[in-house]
């Protein structure tokens, strides 16, 4: 079963939502809980799914029956991740209207759990992992192994709510052609830009979306040129007029456009070149500053909002 099956069930008319969700088999990515389940017990599947591949938890279903989650309990459930998981599991909470067996309106609470980029535990320090349709408590040794495994996982591998059609097709085709891939899907899979469930990752969006700044507003390069050896502030600021350029777009495009901008802004000498002609040469070799630019773009932690990448050019340094 996939998350699409859960989404289809949630999109049905109110009187069909409950039976549809109750008929879905619980598995690696889906679980149901009674409306009477204590909030601290709801934390267990949240932790287990976050430590695995994420998933969906619906509260308000028990033994095939639809139960109403009262307002006070809904409020408590919204606070579960903050109150009973450590570090807090990334989760989106949604209230969905359904109907009881007697036709009365009821409210279900739906948790959409994102895979964690670190190991999560409950407030009591217990660690769980989703295995099939069970949330299994791990031993201390198993938890250590999970920490080691999770250390190799990165935020850039988490899924995003985009399809291949949302990406820049020209960039996709160009890259697939460059590496000799026979298809776009094959290229994305070969470069681990799809997760195990076939969803695009953060890395795919950063590399191939026409404007990933919609979701990552600080994922950009800013090139600035100063007229003095220090930035200065206020009346003494030395930033040259018109020499503050923001470069957006996909990461490859940022590197390409930023390097062109830096080439134009970089202080140059007029020197005799290999061809026996005088030509403009940058004071700092292109290979040196280009490596710095590429490293900054590639190694930035895109899970952090923080500041954008700044490439500052001074008369005596970059």
XYZ file of C-alpha atoms in Angstrom:
318
model
C 0.000 0.000 0.000
C 1.173 3.558 -0.696
C 0.351 6.964 0.785
C -1.738 7.556 -2.355
C -4.237 4.933 -1.090
C -4.613 6.828 2.178
C -4.998 10.120 0.305
C -7.718 8.603 -1.892
C -9.594 7.376 1.178
C -9.343 10.784 2.849
C -10.682 12.444 -0.291
C -13.906 10.428 -0.346
C -17.301 11.772 0.848
C -17.594 11.949 4.634
C -19.728 8.824 4.962
C -17.129 6.783 3.035
C -13.920 8.050 4.662
C -14.146 5.859 7.784
C -14.949 2.545 6.049
C -12.288 3.189 3.418
C -9.586 3.859 6.020
C -10.728 0.915 8.138
C -10.416 -1.410 5.133
C -6.812 -0.475 4.376
C -4.244 -2.939 5.722
C -1.829 -1.653 8.318
C 1.731 -1.888 7.054
C 5.123 -0.188 7.072
C 3.599 3.217 6.273
C 0.095 3.114 7.784
C -1.444 2.576 11.230
C -4.758 3.238 12.954
C -5.338 4.162 16.595
C -8.452 4.485 18.740
C -9.629 7.945 19.730
C -9.147 6.768 23.342
C -5.412 6.171 22.872
C -3.331 8.232 25.292
C -1.178 10.927 23.630
C 2.037 9.419 25.059
C 1.120 6.110 23.368
C 0.572 7.887 20.059
C 4.212 8.959 20.295
C 5.347 5.344 19.782
C 4.251 4.966 16.122
C 5.396 8.542 15.451
C 8.909 7.651 16.641
C 8.874 4.263 14.884
C 7.856 5.707 11.515
C 10.237 8.672 11.798
C 13.070 6.196 12.446
C 12.054 4.247 9.329
C 10.554 5.658 6.120
C 7.845 7.922 7.503
C 4.159 7.163 7.166
C 0.575 8.042 8.083
C -1.187 7.510 11.418
C -4.955 7.984 11.734
C -6.465 8.424 15.204
C -10.201 7.698 15.492
C -10.494 4.155 14.130
C -10.839 0.978 16.216
C -12.005 -2.526 15.264
C -13.437 -1.219 12.008
C -15.493 1.477 13.750
C -15.142 5.237 13.407
C -14.755 7.183 16.641
C -14.951 10.907 17.236
C -11.815 12.604 18.573
C -13.121 15.331 20.920
C -11.678 18.873 20.733
C -9.578 18.598 23.915
C -7.986 15.356 22.724
C -7.308 16.891 19.294
C -5.376 19.674 20.978
C -3.378 17.144 23.010
C -2.600 15.134 19.895
C -1.262 18.209 18.098
C 1.241 18.563 20.937
C 2.405 14.931 20.972
C 5.523 15.443 18.866
C 6.721 18.297 21.050
C 5.714 16.745 24.393
C 6.569 13.071 23.945
C 9.247 12.645 21.225
C 12.920 13.605 21.316
C 14.095 15.296 19.218
C 10.596 16.325 18.079
C 9.422 14.253 15.126
C 8.641 16.269 11.991
C 4.918 15.731 11.510
C 1.959 17.445 9.885
C -1.355 17.116 11.753
C -4.671 17.313 9.910
C -8.274 17.070 11.118
C -10.587 15.184 8.761
C -14.372 15.051 8.903
C -16.004 11.622 8.636
C -19.230 9.927 9.717
C -19.904 7.308 12.384
C -21.798 4.080 11.685
C -24.956 5.896 12.715
C -24.265 8.797 10.356
C -23.224 11.299 13.004
C -20.355 13.642 12.035
C -17.028 12.832 13.678
C -13.495 14.192 13.472
C -10.419 12.069 12.809
C -6.855 13.231 13.417
C -4.313 12.365 10.716
C -0.561 12.470 11.323
C 1.785 12.584 8.323
C 5.202 11.619 9.652
C 8.369 12.563 7.795
C 11.441 10.298 7.903
C 13.863 11.660 10.477
C 17.408 12.666 9.641
C 18.442 11.534 13.130
C 17.302 8.869 15.565
C 14.171 9.717 17.579
C 13.073 8.363 20.954
C 10.054 8.786 23.185
C 10.133 11.144 26.146
C 11.150 8.171 28.321
C 14.124 7.406 26.083
C 12.678 4.327 24.376
C 13.551 3.870 20.717
C 11.179 2.274 18.203
C 11.458 1.273 14.559
C 8.643 0.543 12.123
C 9.000 -3.025 10.852
C 6.089 -4.147 8.683
C 2.911 -3.390 10.602
C 4.636 -3.241 13.997
C 6.403 -0.543 15.983
C 9.247 -2.555 17.517
C 11.166 -1.356 20.530
C 14.905 -1.567 19.910
C 17.525 -2.829 22.313
C 20.422 -0.554 23.219
C 22.635 -2.368 20.695
C 20.004 -2.079 17.943
C 19.559 1.609 18.703
C 23.327 2.153 18.356
C 23.267 0.414 14.971
C 20.384 2.649 13.905
C 22.378 5.717 14.953
C 25.309 4.544 12.847
C 23.057 3.845 9.863
C 21.247 7.142 10.230
C 24.547 8.980 10.331
C 24.913 8.246 6.622
C 21.497 9.707 5.839
C 21.169 13.342 4.876
C 18.378 15.875 4.778
C 18.817 16.082 1.008
C 17.521 12.477 0.750
C 14.119 13.280 2.284
C 11.105 13.258 -0.078
C 9.359 16.354 -1.430
C 5.802 16.818 -2.677
C 6.818 17.322 -6.320
C 6.586 15.198 -9.453
C 9.086 14.896 -12.276
C 6.812 17.144 -14.361
C 7.319 19.951 -11.822
C 11.064 20.064 -12.524
C 12.884 21.899 -15.317
C 12.630 19.495 -18.245
C 15.483 21.087 -20.188
C 17.866 20.573 -17.274
C 16.700 16.985 -16.795
C 17.147 16.126 -20.470
C 20.527 17.824 -20.620
C 21.870 15.935 -17.617
C 20.434 12.587 -18.741
C 22.114 13.079 -22.108
C 25.403 14.063 -20.450
C 25.608 10.833 -18.434
C 24.179 8.637 -21.188
C 20.966 7.727 -19.344
C 18.205 6.188 -21.456
C 15.385 7.843 -19.485
C 14.767 10.633 -16.988
C 13.385 8.203 -14.411
C 16.371 5.907 -14.820
C 18.755 8.823 -14.404
C 17.038 10.006 -11.194
C 17.033 6.491 -9.756
C 20.664 5.870 -10.688
C 21.736 9.029 -8.863
C 19.571 8.229 -5.788
C 17.387 11.269 -6.446
C 14.296 9.118 -5.832
C 13.624 7.458 -2.494
C 12.626 3.814 -2.120
C 8.997 4.681 -2.708
C 9.746 6.513 -5.952
C 9.348 10.027 -4.521
C 11.588 12.901 -5.570
C 14.057 14.031 -2.926
C 15.204 17.428 -1.702
C 18.402 16.896 -3.706
C 16.397 16.402 -6.919
C 14.516 19.648 -6.305
C 17.699 21.592 -5.573
C 19.424 20.211 -8.671
C 16.641 20.341 -11.245
C 13.819 22.646 -10.149
C 13.662 25.880 -12.093
C 13.298 27.881 -8.884
C 13.791 25.826 -5.688
C 13.815 29.127 -3.737
C 10.034 28.757 -3.369
C 10.678 26.094 -0.719
C 14.295 27.028 0.093
C 14.317 30.846 0.082
C 17.924 31.062 1.277
C 19.318 28.563 -1.237
C 20.986 31.228 -3.352
C 24.347 32.851 -4.002
C 24.917 36.552 -3.469
C 27.972 38.121 -5.129
C 29.163 41.460 -3.718
C 32.071 43.689 -4.693
C 33.576 46.215 -2.285
C 35.743 49.179 -3.216
C 37.863 49.044 -0.051
C 39.613 46.340 1.944
C 36.868 46.433 4.612
C 33.079 46.364 4.243
C 32.373 49.336 6.457
C 28.886 50.244 7.723
C 26.507 53.126 7.208
C 28.291 56.157 5.737
C 31.556 54.227 5.553
C 30.145 51.217 3.679
C 32.341 50.387 0.680
C 29.909 48.236 -1.325
C 30.134 49.461 -4.901
C 26.953 50.703 -6.569
C 25.285 47.993 -8.673
C 27.764 45.349 -7.540
C 25.387 43.306 -5.376
C 23.931 40.444 -7.444
C 21.591 37.687 -6.216
C 21.832 34.441 -8.180
C 18.901 32.022 -7.919
C 17.699 28.905 -9.749
C 18.891 25.314 -9.466
C 22.279 24.677 -7.872
C 24.082 23.982 -11.182
C 22.580 27.142 -12.633
C 23.627 29.126 -9.545
C 27.223 27.962 -9.957
C 27.226 28.809 -13.659
C 25.653 32.268 -13.317
C 27.581 33.155 -10.165
C 30.891 32.235 -11.797
C 30.053 34.457 -14.788
C 29.186 37.294 -12.409
C 32.380 36.810 -10.407
C 34.427 36.782 -13.621
C 33.028 40.206 -14.486
C 33.501 41.661 -10.991
C 36.914 40.219 -10.150
C 39.748 42.810 -10.104
C 42.073 42.220 -13.036
C 45.580 43.031 -14.217
C 46.541 43.754 -17.803
C 49.282 41.228 -18.483
C 51.107 39.601 -21.352
C 49.423 36.328 -22.178
C 50.646 33.062 -23.766
C 49.689 34.323 -27.239
C 52.049 37.290 -26.898
C 49.180 39.761 -26.433
C 48.232 41.822 -23.426
C 45.014 40.551 -21.899
C 42.963 40.905 -18.713
C 43.831 38.381 -16.020
C 42.095 38.038 -12.657
C 44.252 38.699 -9.604
C 43.149 35.398 -8.084
C 43.318 32.321 -10.388
C 39.877 31.228 -11.577
C 40.460 27.621 -10.487
C 41.016 28.748 -6.889
C 37.904 30.871 -6.421
C 35.717 28.518 -8.492
C 36.590 25.629 -6.189
C 35.597 27.767 -3.215
C 32.268 28.658 -4.845
C 31.437 25.054 -5.764
C 32.357 23.796 -2.292
C 30.145 26.417 -0.667
C 27.131 25.427 -2.802
C 27.656 21.669 -2.499
C 28.398 21.535 1.230
C 25.820 24.026 2.495
C 23.346 22.427 4.915
C 20.040 22.963 3.127
C 18.078 21.690 6.124
C 18.964 24.963 7.876
C 17.283 28.221 6.951
C 20.228 30.391 7.997
C 21.821 32.817 5.579
C 22.482 32.521 1.873
C 25.950 31.930 0.420
C 27.948 35.131 0.105
C 30.853 35.569 -2.299
C 32.514 38.862 -1.373
C 35.150 40.477 -3.555
C 37.608 42.978 -2.050
C 40.574 44.681 -3.722
C 42.958 42.431 -1.773
C 40.997 39.158 -1.257
C 37.795 37.200 -1.856
